[in-house]
Coordinates of C-alpha atoms and ligand atoms in Angstrom, one line a residue:
M23 CA 0.0 0.1 -0.1
T24 CA 1.3 3.5 -1.0
T25 CA 1.0 6.1 1.3
N26 CA 1.5 10.2 1.0
M27 CA 2.9 10.6 4.3
T28 CA 6.0 13.0 4.6
T29 CA 9.0 11.3 5.3
K30 CA 10.6 13.5 8.1
T31 CA 14.5 14.2 9.1
A32 CA 16.8 16.2 10.6
L33 CA 19.9 17.2 11.7
I34 CA 20.5 18.1 15.6
G35 CA 23.2 19.8 17.0
H36 CA 24.5 23.3 18.7
P37 CA 25.0 25.7 16.9
V38 CA 23.5 23.9 13.4
S39 CA 23.2 27.1 11.1
H40 CA 26.7 26.3 9.3
S41 CA 26.1 22.8 8.2
K42 CA 26.1 21.5 4.9
S43 CA 23.8 18.6 5.5
P44 CA 20.3 20.1 4.5
L45 CA 21.9 21.1 1.5
I46 CA 22.9 17.5 0.6
H47 CA 20.0 15.6 1.9
G48 CA 17.7 18.3 0.3
H49 CA 19.7 18.0 -2.9
W50 CA 18.8 13.8 -2.8
I51 CA 15.3 14.3 -1.9
A52 CA 14.5 16.4 -5.0
K53 CA 16.6 14.2 -7.1
H54 CA 14.6 11.1 -6.0
G55 CA 11.1 13.0 -6.1
L56 CA 10.7 11.8 -2.8
N57 CA 8.0 13.2 -0.3
A58 CA 10.4 14.2 2.5
T59 CA 12.2 16.7 4.6
Y60 CA 15.4 17.3 6.3
E61 CA 15.6 20.5 8.6
A62 CA 18.7 21.6 11.0
I63 CA 16.9 21.7 14.3
D64 CA 19.2 23.8 16.7
L65 CA 18.8 21.6 20.4
P66 CA 21.6 23.3 23.3
C67 CA 22.5 20.3 25.7
E68 CA 19.8 21.1 28.2
D69 CA 17.0 20.7 25.4
L70 CA 18.7 17.1 24.0
E71 CA 16.3 15.1 25.6
E72 CA 13.4 16.7 25.1
G73 CA 13.9 18.0 21.8
V74 CA 14.6 13.7 20.7
Q75 CA 11.2 12.8 22.5
T76 CA 9.8 15.6 20.4
L77 CA 11.5 14.2 17.1
I78 CA 9.6 10.8 18.2
R79 CA 6.2 12.3 18.9
E80 CA 6.2 14.0 15.8
G81 CA 6.7 10.9 13.6
Y82 CA 10.4 12.0 12.6
K83 CA 12.2 8.8 10.6
G84 CA 15.4 9.8 12.0
F85 CA 18.0 12.0 12.3
N86 CA 21.8 13.3 12.3
I87 CA 23.7 14.5 15.0
T88 CA 26.7 16.9 15.1
V89 CA 28.6 18.8 17.8
P90 CA 28.2 18.8 20.7
H91 CA 25.8 15.5 20.7
K92 CA 27.4 12.7 19.3
V93 CA 28.4 11.3 22.4
D94 CA 25.4 12.2 24.8
I95 CA 22.8 10.7 22.5
M96 CA 24.2 7.5 22.9
S97 CA 22.5 7.2 26.3
L98 CA 19.5 8.1 24.8
C99 CA 19.5 5.2 22.5
D100 CA 17.8 2.0 22.8
Q101 CA 20.4 0.1 20.6
I102 CA 24.0 1.3 19.0
D103 CA 25.6 -0.7 16.7
D104 CA 29.3 -2.4 17.1
L105 CA 31.2 0.1 14.9
A106 CA 29.4 3.6 16.9
R107 CA 30.2 1.5 20.0
I108 CA 33.7 1.1 18.9
V109 CA 34.1 4.5 17.8
G110 CA 32.3 5.9 20.8
A111 CA 30.0 8.3 19.2
V112 CA 26.7 8.2 17.0
N113 CA 26.0 10.5 14.1
T114 CA 22.6 9.0 12.4
V115 CA 19.9 7.6 14.3
T116 CA 17.0 5.5 13.1
I117 CA 13.8 5.7 14.8
E118 CA 11.4 2.7 14.7
N119 CA 8.3 2.5 16.4
G120 CA 9.4 5.0 19.1
K121 CA 12.9 3.2 19.6
L122 CA 16.2 4.9 18.6
S123 CA 19.2 2.9 16.7
G124 CA 22.3 4.6 16.5
T125 CA 25.2 4.2 14.2
N126 CA 28.4 6.1 13.2
T127 CA 28.9 6.8 9.1
D128 CA 31.9 9.1 9.7
V129 CA 33.8 5.9 9.3
Y130 CA 32.4 5.3 5.7
G131 CA 32.5 8.7 4.8
F132 CA 36.2 8.6 5.5
T133 CA 37.1 5.6 3.6
Q134 CA 34.7 5.9 0.7
N135 CA 36.4 9.4 -0.1
I136 CA 39.9 7.9 -0.1
R137 CA 38.4 4.8 -2.0
E138 CA 36.8 7.2 -4.7
T139 CA 39.7 10.0 -5.1
A140 CA 42.7 7.3 -5.0
P141 CA 41.1 4.1 -6.3
D142 CA 44.4 2.4 -6.6
F143 CA 45.5 3.7 -3.1
D144 CA 46.9 0.5 -0.8
F145 CA 46.0 1.0 2.9
T146 CA 48.0 -2.0 4.0
K147 CA 51.1 -0.8 2.6
G148 CA 52.8 1.2 5.1
P149 CA 52.1 3.6 7.9
A150 CA 49.5 6.6 8.3
L151 CA 50.2 9.3 10.7
V152 CA 47.2 10.8 11.9
L153 CA 47.2 14.5 13.5
G154 CA 44.7 14.7 16.1
A155 CA 43.1 13.0 18.7
G156 CA 39.4 14.5 18.5
G157 CA 35.9 12.8 17.6
A158 CA 36.7 12.4 14.0
A159 CA 40.2 10.8 14.8
R160 CA 38.3 8.3 16.7
A161 CA 36.4 7.5 13.4
I162 CA 39.7 7.8 11.1
I163 CA 41.7 5.4 13.1
Q164 CA 38.8 3.0 13.4
G165 CA 38.6 3.1 9.4
L166 CA 42.4 2.9 9.1
I167 CA 42.5 -0.1 11.4
A168 CA 39.4 -1.8 9.3
Q169 CA 41.6 -1.4 6.2
G170 CA 44.4 -3.1 7.3
V171 CA 46.8 -0.1 7.9
P172 CA 50.1 -1.7 9.3
E173 CA 51.0 1.3 12.1
I174 CA 49.1 4.1 12.8
R175 CA 51.4 6.9 14.3
L176 CA 49.2 9.3 16.5
S177 CA 50.2 12.8 17.0
N178 CA 48.2 15.4 19.4
R179 CA 48.8 18.2 21.3
T180 CA 47.2 16.9 24.3
K181 CA 48.9 13.8 25.1
E182 CA 45.7 12.4 27.7
K183 CA 43.5 12.5 24.9
A184 CA 45.6 10.4 22.3
L185 CA 45.9 8.2 25.3
E186 CA 42.4 8.3 26.0
L187 CA 41.9 7.2 22.5
L188 CA 44.6 4.6 22.5
E189 CA 42.6 2.6 25.8
N190 CA 39.4 2.7 23.6
A191 CA 40.9 1.2 20.3
S192 CA 40.0 -2.0 19.1
T193 CA 43.9 -3.2 18.0
P194 CA 45.8 -0.6 20.2
E195 CA 48.7 -2.3 19.6
K196 CA 48.4 -1.1 16.1
I197 CA 48.8 2.8 17.8
K198 CA 51.8 4.4 18.3
L199 CA 51.7 7.4 19.9
L200 CA 54.2 10.7 19.2
N201 CA 54.7 14.0 20.7
W202 CA 53.1 16.8 18.8
D203 CA 55.8 18.0 18.1
A204 CA 57.3 14.6 16.5
R205 CA 55.3 15.5 13.6
S206 CA 57.6 16.8 11.4
E207 CA 60.6 14.7 12.5
K208 CA 62.6 12.2 9.5
S209 CA 61.3 8.8 11.6
T210 CA 58.1 10.1 12.1
Q211 CA 57.4 10.8 7.9
Q212 CA 60.2 8.9 6.2
D213 CA 58.3 5.6 5.5
L214 CA 54.7 6.7 5.8
N215 CA 51.9 5.6 3.0
L216 CA 49.6 8.4 3.9
L217 CA 49.2 11.4 6.4
V218 CA 45.8 12.7 7.5
N219 CA 45.0 15.7 9.3
T220 CA 42.1 15.5 11.7
T221 CA 42.9 18.5 13.8
S222 CA 40.7 22.1 13.2
L223 CA 44.2 23.3 12.3
G224 CA 44.2 25.0 9.0
M225 CA 40.4 25.9 8.7
T226 CA 39.1 29.0 8.0
G227 CA 39.5 31.4 10.9
K228 CA 41.7 29.1 13.2
T229 CA 45.3 29.1 12.9
P230 CA 47.4 27.0 10.2
L231 CA 48.5 23.6 10.6
E232 CA 52.6 24.1 10.8
I233 CA 54.0 20.8 9.6
D234 CA 57.3 20.4 7.7
L235 CA 57.1 17.8 4.7
T236 CA 60.5 17.6 4.0
H237 CA 60.9 13.8 5.2
L238 CA 57.6 12.4 3.5
P239 CA 58.0 10.3 0.9
P240 CA 56.5 11.7 -2.9
A241 CA 54.1 8.7 -3.0
A242 CA 52.6 9.1 0.2
H243 CA 49.1 10.2 -0.3
V244 CA 47.8 13.4 2.0
N245 CA 44.7 14.1 3.1
D246 CA 43.2 16.7 5.5
I247 CA 39.5 16.4 6.6
V248 CA 38.9 20.3 7.0
Y249 CA 37.3 21.2 3.9
A250 CA 36.9 25.0 4.5
P251 CA 39.2 26.1 2.4
L252 CA 38.8 23.0 0.0
M253 CA 42.6 23.4 -0.1
T254 CA 44.4 23.8 2.8
D255 CA 47.7 25.1 3.4
L256 CA 49.0 21.4 4.2
L257 CA 47.2 20.2 0.8
T258 CA 48.9 23.3 -1.1
K259 CA 52.4 22.0 0.1
A260 CA 52.3 18.6 0.0
K261 CA 50.8 19.4 -4.0
A262 CA 53.8 21.4 -4.5
N263 CA 55.9 18.5 -2.7
G264 CA 54.3 15.8 -5.6
N265 CA 52.2 14.0 -3.1
P266 CA 48.9 12.6 -4.1
I267 CA 46.5 15.0 -2.3
I268 CA 42.9 13.9 -0.8
T269 CA 40.6 17.2 0.1
G270 CA 38.0 16.7 3.1
I271 CA 34.9 17.3 1.2
G272 CA 34.4 13.7 0.0
M273 CA 33.9 12.7 3.3
L274 CA 31.4 15.2 4.5
L275 CA 29.4 13.9 1.3
H276 CA 29.6 10.3 1.4
Q277 CA 29.0 10.0 5.6
A278 CA 25.5 11.2 4.3
R279 CA 24.8 8.3 2.3
P280 CA 24.5 5.7 4.7
G281 CA 22.0 7.6 6.6
F282 CA 20.0 8.6 3.6
K283 CA 19.7 4.6 2.9
L284 CA 18.7 3.8 6.1
W285 CA 15.5 6.4 6.3
H286 CA 14.4 6.3 2.1
G287 CA 15.9 3.0 1.3
I288 CA 17.8 4.4 -1.7
M289 CA 22.0 4.9 -1.6
P290 CA 22.2 8.3 -2.9
E291 CA 25.3 9.0 -5.4
V292 CA 28.0 11.7 -4.9
T293 CA 28.0 13.6 -8.1
E294 CA 29.9 16.6 -9.9
D295 CA 26.6 18.6 -9.4
L296 CA 26.4 18.2 -5.4
R297 CA 29.9 18.9 -5.1
E298 CA 29.9 21.9 -6.6
K299 CA 26.6 22.9 -5.0
V300 CA 28.3 22.0 -1.5
L301 CA 31.2 23.8 -1.9
S302 CA 30.1 27.0 -3.5
Ligands
NAP404 N1 34.9 16.3 5.8 C1 34.6 15.9 7.2 O1 33.5 15.0 6.7 C2 34.7 16.2 8.8 C3 34.2 15.4 9.4 C4 34.2 15.9 10.9 C5 35.4 16.8 11.2 N2 35.7 17.4 10.1 C6 36.6 18.7 11.0 O2 37.4 18.0 11.3 C7 38.3 18.8 12.4 C8 38.1 18.3 13.8 O3 37.0 17.8 13.9 P1 36.3 17.2 15.5 O4 34.9 16.8 15.4 O5 37.5 16.2 15.7 O6 36.9 18.1 16.4 P2 37.3 18.2 17.9 O7 36.6 16.9 18.6 O8 37.1 19.5 18.7 O9 39.5 17.8 17.6 C9 39.7 19.0 17.7 C10 41.2 18.2 17.6 O10 42.1 19.5 17.0 C11 43.0 19.6 17.8 N3 43.5 21.1 17.9 C12 42.6 22.2 17.9 N4 43.4 23.2 18.2 C13 44.7 22.9 18.2 C14 45.8 23.9 18.0 N5 45.8 25.3 18.4 N6 46.8 23.0 18.0 C15 47.0 21.8 17.8 N7 45.9 20.9 17.7 C16 44.5 21.6 17.8 C17 43.2 19.0 18.9 O11 43.6 18.7 19.8 P3 43.5 18.8 21.3 O12 43.1 17.6 22.1 O13 45.1 19.1 22.1 O14 42.1 19.9 21.8 C18 42.1 17.9 18.4 O15 42.9 17.1 18.2 C19 37.3 20.1 12.1 O16 38.1 21.1 11.4 C20 36.1 19.6 11.5 O17 35.2 20.7 10.8 C21 35.6 17.1 9.0

């Protein structure tokens, strides 16, 4: 039986006005001619529980979660999949019969972006250097482990945060903690296969990421998950050195796909027109 009920979906966070998610989901909703909505809802921390109850009451099919609720939402979920549990954060929820099921799609977004941009890239070929140990780094490290990266060198300004990440990782023996100051050293870079910036350094309005790439092998891929600006100083420097580069926009676009599939039953495509729309 077909119904003409609108499928309601949303993004919750605080703030949310800057988010590209409504644009991405709105693009796919229009493209597939769906009777659906996706709106950004600003929910301060103290309103999270009541806000989620309202979404349930109003018959929402699901929602994405952004900063600062990705961890707190976990205690409101009835079910959390293994991936989100290992990452320690939920960014996508599906509501069925008033029950919340949480997952994390950042791991997929990160991996898929690299696969799409550099189809021949072999994750297993050598060590990866990850700069940063925040929320995004947790998903990225999980993605690297799942892709068979033999060693992950983790360099973060605050060592305690890197230690915390290490303690919660599925295979901590693969992760080697480095001091923040060691990121440019020869012993850190000389055999790298991949370098990923997961810090907010280099983002518009933030301080630049200071790193010397002298010792980085020319074949090492460099990925910056910061996408505003698209060409960060790190990527510009890496490109000038002859390293293959991977921008951060694809991660944002690809992480949105599994949620759309869960809510609407269609795996949407990342197309050039969508990419241009999001970057304009
Ligand atoms: N492309 C995508 O789809 C995507 C997805 C998620 C996030 N992002 C971007 O990734 C960045 C990080 O996001 P997040 O959620 O992981 O943020 P987060 O949890 O707040 O973590 C921020 C990270 O940046 C480091 N950092 C901040 N200021 C620093 C400084 N002055 N010097 C050295 N390190 C500094 C922090 O180090 P400390 O631990 O020392 O504070 C921490 O490792 C943001 O720019 C975000 O927009 C992109």
